[in-house]
CSV table of C-alpha atoms in Angstrom, one decimal:
chain,number,residue,atom,x,y,z
A,1,MET,CA,71.6,83.7,139.7
A,2,THR,CA,74.7,82.8,137.3
A,3,PRO,CA,75.9,85.1,134.9
A,4,LEU,CA,74.0,83.9,132.0
A,5,GLU,CA,70.7,83.7,133.9
A,6,GLN,CA,71.6,87.5,135.0
A,7,TYR,CA,72.1,88.4,131.5
A,8,HIS,CA,68.1,86.8,130.3
A,9,SER,CA,66.8,88.2,133.1
A,10,VAL,CA,67.6,91.6,132.3
A,11,LEU,CA,66.7,91.4,128.6
A,12,ASP,CA,63.4,93.3,128.5
A,13,VAL,CA,65.9,96.4,130.1
A,14,LEU,CA,67.0,96.2,126.4
A,15,ARG,CA,63.4,97.8,124.8
A,16,PHE,CA,64.4,101.5,124.2
A,17,LEU,CA,61.8,103.9,125.3
A,18,LYS,CA,61.4,106.1,121.8
A,19,ASN,CA,62.3,109.3,123.5
A,20,GLU,CA,66.0,108.0,124.1
A,21,PRO,CA,68.8,109.2,121.8
A,22,LYS,CA,70.4,106.1,119.7
A,23,HIS,CA,74.0,107.4,120.9
A,24,PHE,CA,75.2,109.3,123.7
A,25,HIS,CA,77.7,110.1,126.3
A,26,THR,CA,77.6,107.3,129.1
A,27,VAL,CA,78.9,110.2,131.9
A,28,GLU,CA,75.9,112.5,130.6
A,29,HIS,CA,73.2,109.7,130.6
A,30,VAL,CA,73.0,108.3,134.0
A,31,PRO,CA,69.6,106.3,133.2
A,32,MET,CA,71.3,104.1,130.7
A,33,LYS,CA,74.0,102.9,133.5
A,34,SER,CA,71.3,100.2,134.4
A,35,ARG,CA,71.8,98.4,130.9
A,36,ALA,CA,75.4,97.8,131.5
A,37,SER,CA,75.0,94.6,133.7
A,38,MET,CA,73.5,92.7,131.2
A,39,PHE,CA,76.8,92.2,129.0
A,40,GLY,CA,78.2,90.4,131.5
A,41,LEU,CA,80.7,91.7,133.6
A,42,THR,CA,79.9,90.9,136.8
A,43,THR,CA,81.9,91.6,140.4
A,44,ILE,CA,83.2,88.9,142.4
A,45,SER,CA,85.2,91.3,145.2
A,46,ASN,CA,86.8,94.6,144.9
A,47,ASP,CA,89.4,93.4,143.3
A,48,SER,CA,87.8,90.3,140.9
A,49,TRP,CA,85.4,90.5,137.9
A,50,LEU,CA,83.7,87.8,136.2
A,51,ILE,CA,83.8,88.3,132.2
A,52,GLY,CA,80.9,86.6,130.6
A,53,ASP,CA,81.0,83.1,132.7
A,54,ARG,CA,84.2,81.9,131.6
A,55,ALA,CA,86.9,83.8,132.5
A,56,ILE,CA,88.1,85.9,135.6
A,57,LEU,CA,89.7,89.1,135.6
A,58,THR,CA,91.9,89.9,138.8
A,59,ARG,CA,93.8,92.4,140.4
A,60,ARG,CA,96.5,91.6,143.2
A,61,TYR,CA,99.5,93.8,144.3
A,62,GLU,CA,102.9,91.6,143.4
A,63,PRO,CA,103.5,89.9,140.3
A,64,TRP,CA,101.9,86.4,139.1
A,65,PRO,CA,103.4,83.5,139.0
A,66,THR,CA,104.2,81.8,135.7
A,67,ASP,CA,102.3,78.9,136.5
A,68,THR,CA,99.0,80.2,137.9
A,69,LEU,CA,96.2,77.8,137.4
A,70,ASN,CA,94.6,78.5,134.1
A,71,LEU,CA,96.2,81.6,133.3
A,72,ILE,CA,95.4,83.2,129.9
A,73,SER,CA,97.1,86.6,130.3
A,74,THR,CA,99.0,88.6,132.3
A,75,TRP,CA,100.3,92.5,132.3
A,76,THR,CA,101.3,95.1,135.0
A,77,ALA,CA,99.2,98.5,135.1
A,78,SER,CA,99.6,101.4,137.1
A,79,ASP,CA,97.7,100.3,140.1
A,80,GLY,CA,98.7,96.5,140.3
A,81,TYR,CA,99.5,93.3,138.6
A,82,TYR,CA,96.5,92.0,136.9
A,83,ALA,CA,95.5,88.4,135.0
A,84,ILE,CA,92.4,86.7,133.3
A,85,THR,CA,92.2,83.0,134.1
A,86,ASP,CA,89.7,80.9,132.7
A,87,ALA,CA,86.6,80.2,135.1
A,88,PRO,CA,86.3,77.2,137.0
A,89,VAL,CA,82.8,75.2,135.9
A,90,PRO,CA,80.6,76.3,137.7
A,91,PRO,CA,81.8,80.2,138.2
A,92,PRO,CA,82.0,81.6,141.8
A,93,PRO,CA,79.4,83.8,142.9
A,94,SER,CA,79.0,87.2,141.6
A,95,ARG,CA,76.3,90.2,141.2
A,96,PRO,CA,76.0,92.4,138.2
A,97,TRP,CA,78.3,95.4,137.6
A,98,LYS,CA,77.3,98.8,139.3
A,99,PRO,CA,78.6,102.4,138.8
A,100,GLY,CA,81.4,102.4,141.3
A,101,ASP,CA,83.1,99.2,141.3
A,102,GLY,CA,86.6,98.7,139.8
A,103,PRO,CA,85.6,98.8,136.1
A,104,THR,CA,84.5,101.9,134.7
A,105,LEU,CA,82.4,102.3,131.9
A,106,VAL,CA,83.6,104.1,129.5
A,107,HIS,CA,81.2,103.8,126.4
A,108,LEU,CA,77.6,102.4,125.8
A,109,ALA,CA,75.9,102.3,122.4
A,110,ALA,CA,73.2,101.7,120.3
A,111,GLY,CA,71.3,100.3,117.4
A,112,GLY,CA,72.7,97.4,115.1
A,113,GLY,CA,72.7,94.8,118.0
A,114,THR,CA,69.9,92.2,119.4
A,115,LYS,CA,66.8,92.6,118.0
A,116,ILE,CA,64.0,91.8,120.8
A,117,ASP,CA,60.8,91.0,119.1
A,118,ALA,CA,58.1,94.1,120.4
A,119,ASP,CA,55.1,93.2,122.1
A,120,ASP,CA,52.1,95.3,122.7
A,121,ASN,CA,54.2,98.3,125.0
A,122,ASP,CA,57.2,98.0,122.5
A,123,ALA,CA,55.8,98.3,118.8
A,124,GLY,CA,58.0,100.5,116.8
A,125,VAL,CA,61.5,99.9,118.9
A,126,PRO,CA,62.9,96.5,117.4
A,127,GLU,CA,66.8,98.0,118.2
A,128,ALA,CA,68.5,97.8,120.9
A,129,THR,CA,71.5,98.5,123.0
A,130,SER,CA,74.6,96.5,121.3
A,131,LYS,CA,78.0,97.6,123.1
A,132,CYS,CA,79.3,98.2,126.1
A,133,VAL,CA,83.3,99.3,127.0
A,134,TYR,CA,85.2,99.1,131.0
A,135,SER,CA,87.9,100.5,131.6
A,136,ILE,CA,90.5,98.9,134.4
A,137,GLY,CA,94.0,98.6,134.9
A,138,ASP,CA,95.1,100.1,131.3
A,139,VAL,CA,93.0,97.8,129.5
A,140,CYS,CA,89.6,97.9,127.9
A,141,ILE,CA,87.2,95.4,128.0
A,142,LYS,CA,84.6,95.4,125.3
A,143,MET,CA,81.9,93.2,125.0
A,144,HIS,CA,78.7,93.3,122.3
A,145,HIS,CA,75.7,91.3,121.0
A,146,THR,CA,76.1,88.8,118.6
A,147,LEU,CA,72.5,88.8,117.0
A,148,HIS,CA,72.1,90.7,113.5
A,149,CYS,CA,76.0,91.7,114.4
A,150,ASP,CA,77.7,89.0,112.0
A,151,SER,CA,81.1,90.7,111.4
A,152,THR,CA,84.6,89.2,111.4
A,153,ASP,CA,85.8,89.2,114.9
A,154,GLU,CA,87.7,92.0,116.1
A,155,HIS,CA,90.5,90.0,117.3
A,156,ILE,CA,91.3,88.5,114.3
A,157,THR,CA,91.1,91.8,112.6
A,158,ILE,CA,93.7,93.3,114.9
A,159,LYS,CA,96.0,90.1,114.3
A,160,GLU,CA,95.9,90.5,110.4
A,161,MET,CA,96.5,94.2,110.6
A,162,LEU,CA,99.4,93.6,112.8
A,163,LYS,CA,100.8,91.2,109.9
A,164,HIS,CA,100.0,92.9,107.2
A,165,PHE,CA,101.1,96.3,108.4
A,166,PRO,CA,104.7,96.0,110.3
A,167,ASN,CA,105.6,99.1,109.5
A,168,ARG,CA,102.3,101.3,109.7
A,169,THR,CA,102.4,104.8,111.2
A,170,PHE,CA,99.4,104.4,113.4
A,171,ALA,CA,99.2,102.1,116.6
A,172,LEU,CA,97.1,99.1,116.9
A,173,PRO,CA,96.4,97.2,120.5
A,174,THR,CA,97.5,94.3,121.8
A,175,VAL,CA,94.5,91.5,122.2
A,176,LEU,CA,95.0,89.8,125.8
A,177,TYR,CA,91.6,87.7,125.6
A,178,HIS,CA,88.7,87.1,123.4
A,179,ALA,CA,85.5,84.8,123.1
A,180,ARG,CA,82.5,84.5,121.6
A,181,TYR,CA,79.5,82.5,123.1
A,182,ASP,CA,75.8,83.2,124.4
A,183,ASN,CA,75.0,85.5,121.4
A,184,ARG,CA,77.9,87.9,123.1
A,185,TYR,CA,81.6,88.5,121.8
A,186,PHE,CA,84.3,89.9,124.7
A,187,LEU,CA,87.4,91.7,124.1
A,188,VAL,CA,89.7,92.5,126.1
A,189,THR,CA,93.0,94.8,124.8
A,190,SER,CA,95.5,97.0,125.9
A,191,LYS,CA,94.6,100.7,125.6
A,192,ILE,CA,96.9,102.9,123.6
A,193,PRO,CA,98.8,105.7,125.1
A,194,GLY,CA,96.9,109.1,124.6
A,195,GLU,CA,93.4,110.3,124.3
A,196,THR,CA,90.7,110.0,122.1
A,197,ALA,CA,90.5,112.9,118.8
A,198,ALA,CA,86.7,113.7,120.0
A,199,LYS,CA,88.2,114.4,123.6
A,200,LEU,CA,91.1,116.7,122.5
A,201,TRP,CA,89.5,117.7,119.3
A,202,TRP,CA,88.2,121.3,120.3
A,203,ASP,CA,91.7,122.2,122.4
A,204,PHE,CA,93.5,122.1,118.8
A,205,ASP,CA,94.5,124.8,116.9
A,206,ASP,CA,93.3,124.6,112.9
A,207,ALA,CA,97.4,123.5,112.0
A,208,THR,CA,97.2,120.8,114.6
A,209,LYS,CA,93.8,119.8,113.6
A,210,ASP,CA,94.8,119.7,110.0
A,211,ARG,CA,98.0,117.6,111.0
A,212,TYR,CA,95.7,114.6,113.1
A,213,ALA,CA,93.9,114.9,110.2
A,214,ASP,CA,96.1,113.7,107.8
A,215,LEU,CA,97.3,110.9,110.2
A,216,VAL,CA,94.1,109.7,109.8
A,217,ALA,CA,93.8,109.8,106.4
A,218,GLN,CA,97.4,108.6,105.4
A,219,ALA,CA,96.3,105.8,107.9
A,220,CYS,CA,93.4,105.4,105.5
A,221,VAL,CA,95.5,104.8,102.6
A,222,GLU,CA,97.7,102.4,103.9
A,223,PHE,CA,95.6,99.8,104.7
A,224,ALA,CA,93.8,100.3,101.6
A,225,THR,CA,96.3,98.8,100.1
A,226,LEU,CA,95.5,95.7,101.4
A,227,THR,CA,92.9,94.5,99.0
A,228,SER,CA,90.5,91.5,98.0
A,229,SER,CA,88.3,90.4,95.4
A,230,GLU,CA,85.4,89.7,98.0
A,231,LEU,CA,83.2,92.7,98.5
A,232,GLY,CA,82.0,93.2,101.6
A,233,ALA,CA,84.3,90.6,103.2
A,234,GLY,CA,86.5,90.8,106.6
A,235,ILE,CA,89.7,90.4,106.5
A,236,ASP,CA,90.2,86.8,107.0
A,237,GLY,CA,87.7,86.9,103.9
A,238,THR,CA,84.5,85.9,105.5
A,239,THR,CA,81.7,87.4,103.6
A,240,THR,CA,78.7,88.7,105.8
A,241,LYS,CA,75.1,89.9,104.8
A,242,ASN,CA,74.9,91.9,107.9
A,243,ASN,CA,77.7,94.6,107.4
A,244,ARG,CA,77.7,98.4,107.2
A,245,PHE,CA,78.6,99.1,103.0
A,246,ASN,CA,75.4,96.8,102.3
A,247,GLU,CA,73.3,98.6,104.0
A,248,CYS,CA,74.7,101.8,102.9
A,249,LEU,CA,74.2,100.3,99.0
A,250,THR,CA,71.2,98.7,99.2
A,251,ARG,CA,67.7,100.3,99.1
A,252,LYS,CA,64.5,99.2,99.7
A,253,ASP,CA,63.7,98.7,95.8
A,254,LYS,CA,67.2,98.1,94.8
A,255,PRO,CA,68.5,95.1,96.6
A,256,ASP,CA,71.5,94.8,93.8
A,257,ILE,CA,74.8,96.1,95.5
A,258,LEU,CA,76.9,95.4,92.6
A,259,ALA,CA,74.4,97.7,90.3
A,260,ASN,CA,73.9,99.9,92.7
A,261,CYS,CA,77.6,100.8,93.2
A,262,ASN,CA,77.5,101.7,89.5
A,263,THR,CA,74.8,103.7,90.0
A,264,VAL,CA,76.4,106.2,92.3
A,265,GLY,CA,79.9,105.9,91.1
A,266,LEU,CA,81.6,103.6,92.9
A,267,SER,CA,83.8,100.5,91.1
A,268,ALA,CA,81.9,97.4,91.5
A,269,GLN,CA,85.1,95.6,89.8
A,270,PRO,CA,88.0,94.0,92.3
A,271,PRO,CA,90.0,94.7,93.8
A,272,PHE,CA,88.8,96.2,96.7
A,273,SER,CA,90.3,98.0,99.6
A,274,PHE,CA,90.1,97.2,103.1
A,275,CYS,CA,88.4,100.2,105.0
A,276,HIS,CA,88.0,100.9,108.7
A,277,GLY,CA,84.2,101.6,108.2
A,278,ASP,CA,84.0,103.4,111.4
A,279,LEU,CA,86.7,106.0,111.8
A,280,GLY,CA,85.2,108.8,113.8
A,281,PRO,CA,86.4,110.6,116.5
A,282,THR,CA,86.0,108.5,119.6
A,283,ASN,CA,88.1,105.6,117.6
A,284,VAL,CA,91.2,107.5,116.7
A,285,ILE,CA,93.8,107.6,119.6
A,286,ILE,CA,96.2,110.8,120.0
A,287,ASP,CA,99.3,110.6,121.4
A,288,ARG,CA,100.0,114.4,121.7
A,289,GLN,CA,103.6,113.7,123.3
A,290,LYS,CA,104.6,111.6,120.3
A,291,GLU,CA,102.4,113.2,117.9
A,292,THR,CA,101.2,110.1,117.0
A,293,ILE,CA,97.4,108.3,116.1
A,294,GLY,CA,96.2,105.1,117.3
A,295,ILE,CA,93.2,103.3,115.6
A,296,ILE,CA,90.6,101.3,117.9
A,297,ASP,CA,87.5,99.7,117.3
A,298,TRP,CA,88.0,97.7,114.1
A,299,GLN,CA,84.4,96.0,114.3
A,300,ALA,CA,83.0,97.6,111.1
A,301,ALA,CA,86.1,97.0,108.9
A,302,GLN,CA,85.9,95.4,105.7
A,303,PHE,CA,86.4,95.2,102.0
A,304,VAL,CA,84.9,98.4,100.0
A,305,PRO,CA,85.3,100.1,96.7
A,306,ARG,CA,88.2,102.4,97.0
A,307,GLU,CA,86.4,105.5,96.7
A,308,TRP,CA,83.9,104.5,99.6
A,309,ILE,CA,86.5,105.2,101.9
A,310,GLY,CA,86.6,109.2,101.1
A,311,VAL,CA,82.7,109.0,101.3
A,312,GLU,CA,82.2,108.0,104.6
A,313,PHE,CA,84.4,111.2,105.5
A,314,ALA,CA,82.7,113.5,103.1
A,315,ARG,CA,79.2,112.6,104.0
A,316,THR,CA,80.3,112.5,107.6
A,317,MET,CA,78.4,108.9,108.4
A,318,ALA,CA,78.8,107.9,111.8
A,319,MET,CA,81.9,111.0,111.9
A,320,ILE,CA,80.4,114.0,113.7
A,321,GLN,CA,81.2,115.3,117.0
A,322,ASP,CA,79.2,114.5,119.8
A,323,PRO,CA,78.1,117.2,122.1
A,324,PRO,CA,79.4,119.7,123.8
A,325,ILE,CA,80.3,121.5,120.6
A,326,PRO,CA,82.2,125.0,121.0
A,327,GLU,CA,80.3,128.1,119.8
A,328,ASN,CA,81.2,129.0,115.8
A,329,TYR,CA,82.5,125.3,115.5
A,330,LYS,CA,80.7,122.5,113.3
A,331,ASN,CA,80.1,118.9,114.4
A,332,ASN,CA,81.4,117.8,111.0
A,333,ASP,CA,84.5,119.6,111.2
A,334,TYR,CA,86.8,116.3,112.2
A,335,ALA,CA,85.4,114.9,109.3
A,336,GLN,CA,85.4,117.7,106.9
A,337,ARG,CA,89.7,117.9,107.4
A,338,VAL,CA,90.3,114.2,106.9
A,339,TRP,CA,87.8,114.5,103.6
A,340,LYS,CA,90.2,117.4,102.6
A,341,ALA,CA,93.2,115.0,103.5
A,342,LEU,CA,92.0,112.4,101.2
A,343,GLN,CA,91.2,114.6,98.2
A,344,GLN,CA,95.0,115.6,98.4
A,345,ARG,CA,95.6,111.9,98.0
A,346,GLY,CA,93.6,111.3,95.1
A,347,PHE,CA,90.2,110.9,96.3
A,348,SER,CA,87.5,112.7,94.7
A,349,ASN,CA,84.0,111.1,94.9
A,350,ASP,CA,82.2,113.3,97.8
A,351,GLY,CA,79.2,111.3,97.9
A,352,SER,CA,76.7,113.7,96.4
A,353,VAL,CA,75.3,111.3,94.2
A,354,TRP,CA,75.3,108.2,96.7
A,355,LEU,CA,73.2,110.4,99.1
A,356,ASP,CA,70.3,111.5,96.7
A,357,TRP,CA,70.3,108.2,95.6
A,358,LYS,CA,70.1,106.9,99.3
A,359,ILE,CA,67.9,109.1,100.6
A,360,VAL,CA,64.8,107.7,99.2
A,361,ASP,CA,65.3,104.9,102.5
A,362,TRP,CA,65.1,107.9,104.7
A,363,GLN,CA,61.9,109.9,103.1
């Protein structure tokens, strides 16, 4: 069975049970691990894996020759020398990834991805798993469905960010491989040194939390200096209908985004500012030695009214901490500290008007 056939043969697994959470920690949610194989990482051997069906990731214990056939990229990691090469046609035999294989499944997300027509057994369960991320050899392998998820490809955003912000105060990953086909997007990037803010946050004292929150706010201000006349466009100018801002600024009874912006106190006039769109604690990497941050997961980045950047933190949209949370702490601690730092930089819209307006959709 080819990787593509494997992918299609397990699509029915994507149908969620109604009691499964929209977001979860992969480590604690063992049943969800069975869903990872459908994204397209399959195992050829103990040191070789097929990414989709067009690229092979291989580990060896001596440097790769520069004249390696079909070589795409190479790097040196703590556990060996890695290379990504074009796969032959047909690709070599492989089996679905399973826990215990070399790559470690570090993230699995749901919602906003592939939409499957519900049958009689799945009524009311249209949304399904959309993204998974593996880690191996000091890199991350990210795969997500592109059906109903037509944002600017992440490698394009990273490339443009590197070009526009050579003196940025935050780190960005290096792109080693990318591809889009069969309604899937594949991305391999270097790891940014450090740990996620989500993992480290509760070990920090208040002063340290505020210092890193200030760095996140500063990063928001930096990339907000990149502007466009196209509301909702990606960094490359591509305007997509299916983006996060459009979803937040439309209502069942009010589809006009520009009019809605005016209603909730957001400027509907250009220029619009570039916004990461998902700058929660899992997408901020903290390097404790250098006391710096890195930013990952640029899939939701787009141009928005500048004040919307503050609203995202003030209303903790996708910015809350996942459990476990220490006693006497709030799950929006990170978001509120960043919001405070943004207020010190001139942001003032706390999103209360927007929330009162949008809540109609959730009732």
